[in-house]
XYZ file of N, CA and C in Angstrom:
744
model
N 116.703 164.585 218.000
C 116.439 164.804 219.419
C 117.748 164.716 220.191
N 117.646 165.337 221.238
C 119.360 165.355 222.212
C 118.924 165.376 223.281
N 118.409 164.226 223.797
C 117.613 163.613 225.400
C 118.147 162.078 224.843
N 117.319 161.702 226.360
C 116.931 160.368 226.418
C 116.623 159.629 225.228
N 117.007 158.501 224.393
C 116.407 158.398 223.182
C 115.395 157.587 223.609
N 114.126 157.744 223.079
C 112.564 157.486 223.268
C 113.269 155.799 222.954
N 111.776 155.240 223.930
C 112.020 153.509 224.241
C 111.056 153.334 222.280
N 112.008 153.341 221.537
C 111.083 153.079 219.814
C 111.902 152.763 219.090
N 111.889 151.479 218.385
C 112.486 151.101 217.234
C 112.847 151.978 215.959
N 111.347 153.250 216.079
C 111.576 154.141 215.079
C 112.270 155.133 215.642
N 112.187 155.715 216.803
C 112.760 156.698 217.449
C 114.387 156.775 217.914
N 114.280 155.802 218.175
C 115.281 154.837 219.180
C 116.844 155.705 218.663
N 117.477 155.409 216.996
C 118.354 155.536 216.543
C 118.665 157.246 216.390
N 117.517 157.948 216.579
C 117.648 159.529 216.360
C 117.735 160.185 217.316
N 117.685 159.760 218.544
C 117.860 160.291 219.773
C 119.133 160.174 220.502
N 120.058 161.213 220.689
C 121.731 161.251 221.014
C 121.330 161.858 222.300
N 121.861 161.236 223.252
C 121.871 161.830 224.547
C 123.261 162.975 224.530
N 122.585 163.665 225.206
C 123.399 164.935 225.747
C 124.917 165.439 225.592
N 125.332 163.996 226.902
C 126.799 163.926 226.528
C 127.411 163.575 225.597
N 126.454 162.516 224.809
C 127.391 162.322 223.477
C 127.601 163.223 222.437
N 126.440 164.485 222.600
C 126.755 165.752 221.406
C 127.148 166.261 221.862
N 127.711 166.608 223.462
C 128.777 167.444 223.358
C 130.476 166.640 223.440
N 130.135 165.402 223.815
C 131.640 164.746 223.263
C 131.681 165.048 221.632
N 131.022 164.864 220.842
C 131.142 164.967 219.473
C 131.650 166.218 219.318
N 131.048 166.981 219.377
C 131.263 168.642 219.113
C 132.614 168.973 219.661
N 133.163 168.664 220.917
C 134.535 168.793 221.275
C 135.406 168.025 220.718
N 135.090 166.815 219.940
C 135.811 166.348 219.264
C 136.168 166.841 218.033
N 135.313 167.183 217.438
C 135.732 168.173 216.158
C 135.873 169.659 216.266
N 135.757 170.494 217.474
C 137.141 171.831 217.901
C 138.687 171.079 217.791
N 138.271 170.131 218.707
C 139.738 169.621 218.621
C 140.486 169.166 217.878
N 140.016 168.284 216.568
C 140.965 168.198 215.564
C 140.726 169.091 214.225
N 140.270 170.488 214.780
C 140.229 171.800 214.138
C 139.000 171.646 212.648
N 138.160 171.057 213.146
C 137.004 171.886 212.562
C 136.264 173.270 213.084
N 135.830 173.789 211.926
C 135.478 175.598 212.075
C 133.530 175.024 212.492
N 133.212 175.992 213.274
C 131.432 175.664 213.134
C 131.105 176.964 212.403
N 130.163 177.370 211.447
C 129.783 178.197 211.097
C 128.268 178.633 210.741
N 128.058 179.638 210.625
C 126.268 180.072 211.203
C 125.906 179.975 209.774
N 124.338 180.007 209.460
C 123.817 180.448 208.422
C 124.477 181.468 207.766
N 124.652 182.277 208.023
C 125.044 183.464 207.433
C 126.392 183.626 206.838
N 127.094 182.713 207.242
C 128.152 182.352 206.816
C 128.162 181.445 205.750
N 127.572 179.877 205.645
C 126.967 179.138 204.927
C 126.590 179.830 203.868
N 125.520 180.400 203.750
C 124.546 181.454 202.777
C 125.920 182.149 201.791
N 126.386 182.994 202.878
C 127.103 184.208 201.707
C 128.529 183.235 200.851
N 128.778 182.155 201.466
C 129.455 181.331 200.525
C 129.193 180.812 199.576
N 127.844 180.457 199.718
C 126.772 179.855 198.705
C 126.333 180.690 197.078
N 126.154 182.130 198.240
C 126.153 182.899 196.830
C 127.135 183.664 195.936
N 128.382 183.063 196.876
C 129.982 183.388 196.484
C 130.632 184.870 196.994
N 130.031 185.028 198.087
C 130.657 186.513 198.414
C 131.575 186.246 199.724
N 132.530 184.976 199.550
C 133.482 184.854 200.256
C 133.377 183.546 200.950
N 134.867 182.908 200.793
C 134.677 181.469 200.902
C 135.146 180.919 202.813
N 134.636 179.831 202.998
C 134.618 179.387 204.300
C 136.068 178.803 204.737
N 136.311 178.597 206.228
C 137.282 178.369 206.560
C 137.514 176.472 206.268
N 138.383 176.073 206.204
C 138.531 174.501 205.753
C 137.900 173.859 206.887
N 137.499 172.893 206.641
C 136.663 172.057 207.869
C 135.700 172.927 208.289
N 135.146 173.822 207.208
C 133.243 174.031 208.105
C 132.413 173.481 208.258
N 131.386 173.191 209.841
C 130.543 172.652 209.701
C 129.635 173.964 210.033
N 128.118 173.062 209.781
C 127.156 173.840 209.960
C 125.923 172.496 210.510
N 125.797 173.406 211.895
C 125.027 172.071 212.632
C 123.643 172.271 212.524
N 122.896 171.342 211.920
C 121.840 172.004 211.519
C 120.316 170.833 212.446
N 119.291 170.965 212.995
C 118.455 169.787 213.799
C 117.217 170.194 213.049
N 116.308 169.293 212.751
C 115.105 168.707 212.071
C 114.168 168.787 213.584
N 112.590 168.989 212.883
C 111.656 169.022 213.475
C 111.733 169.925 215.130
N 112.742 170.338 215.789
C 112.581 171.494 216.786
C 112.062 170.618 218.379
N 112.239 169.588 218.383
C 111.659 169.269 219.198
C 112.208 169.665 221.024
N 111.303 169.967 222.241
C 111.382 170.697 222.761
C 112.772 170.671 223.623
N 113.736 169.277 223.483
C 114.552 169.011 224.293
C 116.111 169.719 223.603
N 115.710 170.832 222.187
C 116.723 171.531 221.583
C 116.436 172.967 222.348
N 115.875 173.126 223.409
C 115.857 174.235 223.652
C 116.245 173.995 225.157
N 116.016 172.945 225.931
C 116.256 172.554 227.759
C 117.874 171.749 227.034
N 118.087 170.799 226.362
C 119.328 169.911 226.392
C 120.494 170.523 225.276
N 119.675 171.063 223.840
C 121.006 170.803 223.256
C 121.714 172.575 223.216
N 120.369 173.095 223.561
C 121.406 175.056 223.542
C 122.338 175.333 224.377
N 122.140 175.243 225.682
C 123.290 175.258 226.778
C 124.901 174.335 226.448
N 124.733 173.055 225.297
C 125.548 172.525 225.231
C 126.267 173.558 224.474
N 125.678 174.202 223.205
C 126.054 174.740 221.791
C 126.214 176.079 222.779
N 125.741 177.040 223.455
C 126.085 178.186 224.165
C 127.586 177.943 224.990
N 127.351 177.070 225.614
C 128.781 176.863 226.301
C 130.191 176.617 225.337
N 130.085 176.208 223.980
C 130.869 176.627 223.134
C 131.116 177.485 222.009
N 129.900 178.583 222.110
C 129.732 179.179 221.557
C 129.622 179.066 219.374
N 128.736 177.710 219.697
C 128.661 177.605 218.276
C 126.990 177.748 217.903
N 127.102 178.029 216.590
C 125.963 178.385 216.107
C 125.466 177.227 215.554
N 123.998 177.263 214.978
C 123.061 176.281 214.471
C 121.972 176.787 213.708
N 121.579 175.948 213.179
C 120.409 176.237 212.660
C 119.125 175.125 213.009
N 117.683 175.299 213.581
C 116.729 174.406 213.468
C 115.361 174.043 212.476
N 114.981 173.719 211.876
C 114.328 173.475 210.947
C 112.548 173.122 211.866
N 111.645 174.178 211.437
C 110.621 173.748 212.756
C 109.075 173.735 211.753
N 108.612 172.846 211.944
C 107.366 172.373 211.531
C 106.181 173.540 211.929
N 106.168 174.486 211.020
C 105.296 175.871 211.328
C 104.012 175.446 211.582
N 102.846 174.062 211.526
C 101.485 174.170 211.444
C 101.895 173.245 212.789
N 102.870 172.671 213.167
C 102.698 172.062 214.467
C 103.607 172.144 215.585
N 103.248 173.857 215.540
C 104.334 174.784 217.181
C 103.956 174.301 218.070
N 104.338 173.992 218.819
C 103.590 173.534 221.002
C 102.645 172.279 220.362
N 102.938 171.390 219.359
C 102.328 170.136 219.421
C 103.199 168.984 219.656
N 102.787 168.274 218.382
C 103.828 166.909 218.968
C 104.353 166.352 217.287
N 105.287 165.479 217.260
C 105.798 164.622 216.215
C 104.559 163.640 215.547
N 103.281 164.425 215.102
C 101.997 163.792 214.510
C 102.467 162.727 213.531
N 103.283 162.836 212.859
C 103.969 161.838 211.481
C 104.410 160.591 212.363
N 105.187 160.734 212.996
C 105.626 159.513 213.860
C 104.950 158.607 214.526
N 103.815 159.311 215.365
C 102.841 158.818 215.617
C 101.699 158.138 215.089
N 101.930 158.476 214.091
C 100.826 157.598 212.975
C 101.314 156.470 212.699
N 102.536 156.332 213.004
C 103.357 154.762 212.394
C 103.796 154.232 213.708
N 103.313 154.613 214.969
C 103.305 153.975 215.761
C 104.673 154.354 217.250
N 105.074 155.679 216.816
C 106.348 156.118 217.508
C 105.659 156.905 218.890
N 106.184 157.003 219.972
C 105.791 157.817 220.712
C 105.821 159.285 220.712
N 104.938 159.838 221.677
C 104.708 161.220 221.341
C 106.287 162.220 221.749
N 106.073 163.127 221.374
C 107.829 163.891 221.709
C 107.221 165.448 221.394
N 107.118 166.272 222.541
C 106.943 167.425 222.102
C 107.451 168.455 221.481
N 107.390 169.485 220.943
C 107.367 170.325 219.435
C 107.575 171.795 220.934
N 108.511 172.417 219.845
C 108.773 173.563 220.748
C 107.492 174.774 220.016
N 107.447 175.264 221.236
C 106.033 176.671 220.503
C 107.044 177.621 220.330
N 105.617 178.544 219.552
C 106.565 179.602 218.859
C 107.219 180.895 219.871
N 106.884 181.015 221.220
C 107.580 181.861 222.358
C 108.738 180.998 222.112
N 109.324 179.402 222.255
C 110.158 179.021 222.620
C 111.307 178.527 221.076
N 110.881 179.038 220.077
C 111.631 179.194 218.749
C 111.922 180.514 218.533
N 111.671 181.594 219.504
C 111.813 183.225 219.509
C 113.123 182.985 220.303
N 112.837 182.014 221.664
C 113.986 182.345 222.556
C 115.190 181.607 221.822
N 115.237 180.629 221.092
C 116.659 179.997 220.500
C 117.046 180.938 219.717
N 116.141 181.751 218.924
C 116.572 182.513 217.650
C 116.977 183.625 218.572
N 117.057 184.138 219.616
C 117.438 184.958 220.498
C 118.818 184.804 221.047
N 119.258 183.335 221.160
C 120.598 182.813 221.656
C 121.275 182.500 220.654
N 121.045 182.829 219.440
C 121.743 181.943 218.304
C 121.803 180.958 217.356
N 120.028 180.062 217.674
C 119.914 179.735 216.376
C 118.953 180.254 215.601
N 119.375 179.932 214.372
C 118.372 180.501 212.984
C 117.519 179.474 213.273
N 116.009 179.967 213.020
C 114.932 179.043 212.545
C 114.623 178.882 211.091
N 115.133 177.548 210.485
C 114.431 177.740 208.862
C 113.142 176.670 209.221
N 113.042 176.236 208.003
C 111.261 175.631 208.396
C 111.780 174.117 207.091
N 110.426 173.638 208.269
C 110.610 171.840 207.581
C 108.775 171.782 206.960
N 108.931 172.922 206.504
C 107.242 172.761 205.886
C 106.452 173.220 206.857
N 104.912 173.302 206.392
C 104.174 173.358 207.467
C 103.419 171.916 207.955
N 103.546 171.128 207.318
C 102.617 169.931 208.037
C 103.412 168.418 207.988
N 104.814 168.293 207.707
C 106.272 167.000 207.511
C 105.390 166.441 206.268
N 104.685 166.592 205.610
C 103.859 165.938 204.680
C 105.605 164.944 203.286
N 105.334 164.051 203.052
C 106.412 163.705 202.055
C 105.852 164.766 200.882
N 107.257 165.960 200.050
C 106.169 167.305 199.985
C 106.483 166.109 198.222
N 107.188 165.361 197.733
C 106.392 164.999 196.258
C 105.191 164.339 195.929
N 104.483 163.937 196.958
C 103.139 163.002 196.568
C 102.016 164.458 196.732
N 102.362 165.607 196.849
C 101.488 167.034 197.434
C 101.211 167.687 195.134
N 100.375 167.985 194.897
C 99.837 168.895 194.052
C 100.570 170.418 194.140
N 100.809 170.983 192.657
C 101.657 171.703 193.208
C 100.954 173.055 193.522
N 99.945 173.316 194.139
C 98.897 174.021 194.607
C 99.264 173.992 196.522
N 99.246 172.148 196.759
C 99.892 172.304 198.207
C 101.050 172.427 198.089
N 101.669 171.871 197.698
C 103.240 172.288 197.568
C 103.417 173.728 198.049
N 102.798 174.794 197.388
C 103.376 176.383 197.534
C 102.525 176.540 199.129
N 101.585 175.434 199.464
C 100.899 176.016 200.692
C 101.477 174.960 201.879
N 102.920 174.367 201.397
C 103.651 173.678 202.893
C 104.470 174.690 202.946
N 105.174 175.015 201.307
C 106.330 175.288 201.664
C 106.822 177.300 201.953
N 105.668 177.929 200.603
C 105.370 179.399 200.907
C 104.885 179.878 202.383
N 103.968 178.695 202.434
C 102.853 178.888 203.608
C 103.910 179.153 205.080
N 105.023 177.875 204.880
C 105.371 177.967 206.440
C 106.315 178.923 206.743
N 106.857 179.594 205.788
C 107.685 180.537 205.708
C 106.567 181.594 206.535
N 105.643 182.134 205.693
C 104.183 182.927 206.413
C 104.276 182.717 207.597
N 104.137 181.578 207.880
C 103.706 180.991 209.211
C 104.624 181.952 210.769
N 105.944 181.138 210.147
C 106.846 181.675 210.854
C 107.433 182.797 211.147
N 107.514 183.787 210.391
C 107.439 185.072 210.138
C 106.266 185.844 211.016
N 105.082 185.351 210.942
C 104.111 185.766 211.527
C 104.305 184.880 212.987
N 104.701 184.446 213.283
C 105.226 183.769 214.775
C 105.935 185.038 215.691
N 106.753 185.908 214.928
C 107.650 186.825 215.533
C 108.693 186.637 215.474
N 109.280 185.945 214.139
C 110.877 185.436 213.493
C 110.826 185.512 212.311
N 112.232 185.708 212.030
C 113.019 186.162 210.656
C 112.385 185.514 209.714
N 111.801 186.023 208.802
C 111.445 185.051 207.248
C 112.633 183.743 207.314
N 112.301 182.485 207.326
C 113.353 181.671 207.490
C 114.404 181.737 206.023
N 115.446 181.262 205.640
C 116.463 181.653 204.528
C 116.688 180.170 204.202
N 116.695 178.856 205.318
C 117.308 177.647 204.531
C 115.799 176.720 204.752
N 115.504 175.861 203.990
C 114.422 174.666 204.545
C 115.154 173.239 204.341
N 114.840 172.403 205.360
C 114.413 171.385 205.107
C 113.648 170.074 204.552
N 113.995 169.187 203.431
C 112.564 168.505 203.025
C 112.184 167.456 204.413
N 111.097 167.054 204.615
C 110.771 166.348 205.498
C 111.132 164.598 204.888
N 111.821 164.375 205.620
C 112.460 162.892 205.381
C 113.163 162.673 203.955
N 113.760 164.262 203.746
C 114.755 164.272 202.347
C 113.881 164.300 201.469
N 112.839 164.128 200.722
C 112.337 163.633 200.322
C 112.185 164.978 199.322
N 112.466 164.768 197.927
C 112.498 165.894 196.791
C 112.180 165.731 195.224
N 111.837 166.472 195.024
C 111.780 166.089 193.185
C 111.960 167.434 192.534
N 111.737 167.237 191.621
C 111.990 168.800 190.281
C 111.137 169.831 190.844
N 109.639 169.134 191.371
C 108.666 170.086 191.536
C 108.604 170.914 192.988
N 109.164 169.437 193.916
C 110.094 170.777 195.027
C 110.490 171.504 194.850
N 111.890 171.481 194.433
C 113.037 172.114 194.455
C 112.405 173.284 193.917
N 111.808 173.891 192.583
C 111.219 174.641 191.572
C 110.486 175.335 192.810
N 109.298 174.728 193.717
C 108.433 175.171 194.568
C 109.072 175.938 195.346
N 110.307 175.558 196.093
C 110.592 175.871 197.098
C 112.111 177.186 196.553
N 112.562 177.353 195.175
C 112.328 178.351 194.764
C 112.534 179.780 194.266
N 110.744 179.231 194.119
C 109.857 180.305 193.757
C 109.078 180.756 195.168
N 109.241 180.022 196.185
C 109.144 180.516 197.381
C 109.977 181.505 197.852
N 111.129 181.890 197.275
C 112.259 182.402 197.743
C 112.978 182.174 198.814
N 113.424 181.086 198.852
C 114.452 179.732 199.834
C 115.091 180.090 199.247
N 116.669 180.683 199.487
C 117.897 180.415 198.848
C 118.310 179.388 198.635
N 117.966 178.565 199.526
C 118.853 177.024 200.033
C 117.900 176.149 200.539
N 118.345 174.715 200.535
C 117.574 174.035 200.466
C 118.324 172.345 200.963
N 117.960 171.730 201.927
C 118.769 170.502 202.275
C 118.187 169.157 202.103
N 118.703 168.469 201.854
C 118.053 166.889 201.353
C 118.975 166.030 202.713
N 118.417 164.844 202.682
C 119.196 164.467 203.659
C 119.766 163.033 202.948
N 120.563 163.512 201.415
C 121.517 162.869 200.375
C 122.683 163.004 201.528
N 123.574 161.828 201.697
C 124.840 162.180 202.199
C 125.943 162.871 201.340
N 126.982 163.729 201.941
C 127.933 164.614 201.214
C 128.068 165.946 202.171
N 128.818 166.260 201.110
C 129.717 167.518 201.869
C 129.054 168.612 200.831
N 128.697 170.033 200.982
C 128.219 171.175 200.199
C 129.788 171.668 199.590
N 129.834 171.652 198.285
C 130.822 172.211 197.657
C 130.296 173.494 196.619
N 131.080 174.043 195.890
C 130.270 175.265 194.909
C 129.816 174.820 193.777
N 129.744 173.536 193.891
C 128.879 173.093 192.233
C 127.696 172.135 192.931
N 127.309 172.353 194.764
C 126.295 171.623 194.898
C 124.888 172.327 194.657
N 123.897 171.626 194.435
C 122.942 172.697 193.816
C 122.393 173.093 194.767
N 122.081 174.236 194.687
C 121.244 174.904 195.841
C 120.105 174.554 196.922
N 119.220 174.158 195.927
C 118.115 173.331 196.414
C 118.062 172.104 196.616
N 118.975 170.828 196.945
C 119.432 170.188 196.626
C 120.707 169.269 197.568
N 121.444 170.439 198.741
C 122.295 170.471 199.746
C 122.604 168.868 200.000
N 123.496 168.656 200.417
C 123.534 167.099 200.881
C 124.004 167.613 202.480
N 123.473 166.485 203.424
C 124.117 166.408 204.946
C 124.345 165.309 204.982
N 124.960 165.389 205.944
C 125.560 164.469 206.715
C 124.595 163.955 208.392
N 124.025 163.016 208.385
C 122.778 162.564 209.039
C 123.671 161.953 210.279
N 123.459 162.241 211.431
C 124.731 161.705 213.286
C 123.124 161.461 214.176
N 123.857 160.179 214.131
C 122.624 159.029 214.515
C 123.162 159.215 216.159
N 122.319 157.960 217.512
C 122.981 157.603 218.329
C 123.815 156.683 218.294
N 124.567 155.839 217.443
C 125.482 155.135 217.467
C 127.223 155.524 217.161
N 126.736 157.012 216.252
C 127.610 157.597 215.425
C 129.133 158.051 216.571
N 129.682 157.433 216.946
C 130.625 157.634 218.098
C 132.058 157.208 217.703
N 132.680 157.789 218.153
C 134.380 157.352 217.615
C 134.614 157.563 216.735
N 135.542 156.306 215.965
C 135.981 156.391 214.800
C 135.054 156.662 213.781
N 134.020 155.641 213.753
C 132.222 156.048 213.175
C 131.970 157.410 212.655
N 131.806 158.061 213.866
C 131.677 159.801 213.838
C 132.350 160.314 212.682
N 134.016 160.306 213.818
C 134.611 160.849 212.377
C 134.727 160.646 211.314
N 134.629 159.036 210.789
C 134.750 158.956 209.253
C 133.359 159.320 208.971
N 132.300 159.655 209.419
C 131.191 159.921 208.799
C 131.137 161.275 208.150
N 132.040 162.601 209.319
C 131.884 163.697 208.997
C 133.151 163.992 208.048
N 134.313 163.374 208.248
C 135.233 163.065 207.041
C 134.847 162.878 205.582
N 134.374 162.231 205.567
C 133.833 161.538 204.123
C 132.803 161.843 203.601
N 131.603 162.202 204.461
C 130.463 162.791 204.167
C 129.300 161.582 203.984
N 129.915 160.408 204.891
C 128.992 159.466 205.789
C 128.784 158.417 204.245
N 129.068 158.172 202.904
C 129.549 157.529 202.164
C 130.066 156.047 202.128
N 131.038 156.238 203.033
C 131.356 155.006 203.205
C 130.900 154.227 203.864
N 129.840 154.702 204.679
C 128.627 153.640 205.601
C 127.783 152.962 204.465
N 127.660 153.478 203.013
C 126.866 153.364 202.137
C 127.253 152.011 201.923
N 128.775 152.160 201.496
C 129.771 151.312 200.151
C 129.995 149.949 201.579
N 129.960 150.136 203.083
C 130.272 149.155 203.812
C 129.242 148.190 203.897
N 128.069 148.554 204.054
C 126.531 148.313 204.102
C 126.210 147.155 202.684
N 127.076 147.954 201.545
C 126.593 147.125 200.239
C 127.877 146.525 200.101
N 128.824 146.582 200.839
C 129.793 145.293 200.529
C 129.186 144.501 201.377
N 129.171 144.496 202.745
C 128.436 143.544 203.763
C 127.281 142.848 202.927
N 126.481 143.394 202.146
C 125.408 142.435 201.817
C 126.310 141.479 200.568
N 126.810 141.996 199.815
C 127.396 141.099 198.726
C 128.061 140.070 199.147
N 128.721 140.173 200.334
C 129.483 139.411 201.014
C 128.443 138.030 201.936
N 127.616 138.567 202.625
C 126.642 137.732 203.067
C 126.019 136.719 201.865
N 125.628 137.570 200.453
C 124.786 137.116 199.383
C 125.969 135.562 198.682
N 127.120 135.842 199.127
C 127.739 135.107 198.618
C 128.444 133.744 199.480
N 128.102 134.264 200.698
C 127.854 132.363 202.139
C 128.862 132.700 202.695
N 129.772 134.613 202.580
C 131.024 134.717 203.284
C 130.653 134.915 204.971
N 131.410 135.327 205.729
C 130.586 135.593 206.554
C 132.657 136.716 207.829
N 132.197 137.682 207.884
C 133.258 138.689 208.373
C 133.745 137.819 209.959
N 134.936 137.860 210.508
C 135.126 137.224 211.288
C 135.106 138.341 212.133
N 135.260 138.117 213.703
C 135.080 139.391 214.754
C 136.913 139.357 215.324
């Protein structure tokens, strides 16, 4: 989300206000990172010509409606591209998954208003049709989150989508295989890392920019490929486990 971050413990950390994605984003023009579109991404992927050093590819989960009022005008005014990942069985609804665990409601862009982004520049790929975690699914639903929302969207009045999303990363053999034989070229987990030519297709690692992710933070996150938050996290506990305690 790129608003207000919702008053939620669960919400709370995924919500980057405004100015801070576009301080971010000017921060990395400026120490010369490239942004680059799907299409660019893609044809590197399948090796028909390699990317400029420092590409990113900005990619947002679930579509929710404040990527179309807060974060396009930011990304238009610098003319970078994106991609959004949009929950095909729940267009013009709400974040139903979240809400079940107790998060507040956050509305879902409809499909007039995933025509108009894909109109300004971003690609729509799809995060399934229903955020379901897709390995606990039969692989009967499986082809009917992940074939299905492709359908879905397509029949919305947009491009057969080309990249998906798993919903909360979440993957196994029988994904990846599902999604395909769906004919997904590509495919993103939300494993931290950088996409190199031996990453597997279905399989992508990102790099996950929280609201805290600011400064130095930021950059070593998109530097490193957010890694070393891992190795700091599990020294900090070894360190605690052992009665040390970090001085300020």
């Amino acid at each position: 989300s790129i608003g207000t971050p919702a008053r939620s413990a669960i919400l709370e950390p995924y919500g980057v206000p405004p100015q801070v994605f576009a301080s971010q984003l000017d921060r990395l023009q400026r120490l010369g990172f490239h942004f680059v579109s799907q299409e660019e991404a893609l044809r590197s992927l399948e090796g028909g010509g390699g990317l400029p050093r420092r590409a990113v590819l900005v990619t947002f989960d679930d579509c929710y409606d404040d990527l179309l009022y807060a974060a396009l005008p930011i990304l238009e005014q610098r003319g970078i591209p994106a991609v959004a990942f949009a929950v095909s069985g729940r267009l013009a609804d709400s974040n139903t998954w979240d809400e079940a665990i107790g998060a507040p409601r956050l509305a879902l862009l409809s499909a007039a208003e995933l025509r108009e982004l894909a109109r300004r520049g971003v690609e729509i790929g799809s995060h399934s049709r229903s955020h379901y975690r897709l390995p606990t699914l039969s692989d009967s639903e499986l082809d009917e989150e992940i074939a299905g929302s492709l359908a879905d969207l397509e029949a919305s009045g947009l491009a057969r989508p080309r990249l998906l999303a798993y919903p909360y990363g979440s993957y196994d053999e029988r994904v990846t295989t599902a999604t395909a034989r769906a004919g997904v070229p590509a495919a993103f987990t939300t494993a931290p890392g950088h996409v190199g030519p031996r990453s597997p297709r279905h399989q992508l690692p990102r790099i996950e920019i929280l609201r805290d992710d600011v400064g130095l933070r930021f950059l070593l996150k998109v530097a490193v490929g957010s890694r070393w938050l891992q190795q700091r996290r599990r020294v900090t506990a070894l360190l605690g486990l052992s009665g040390l305690r970090r001085r300020s």
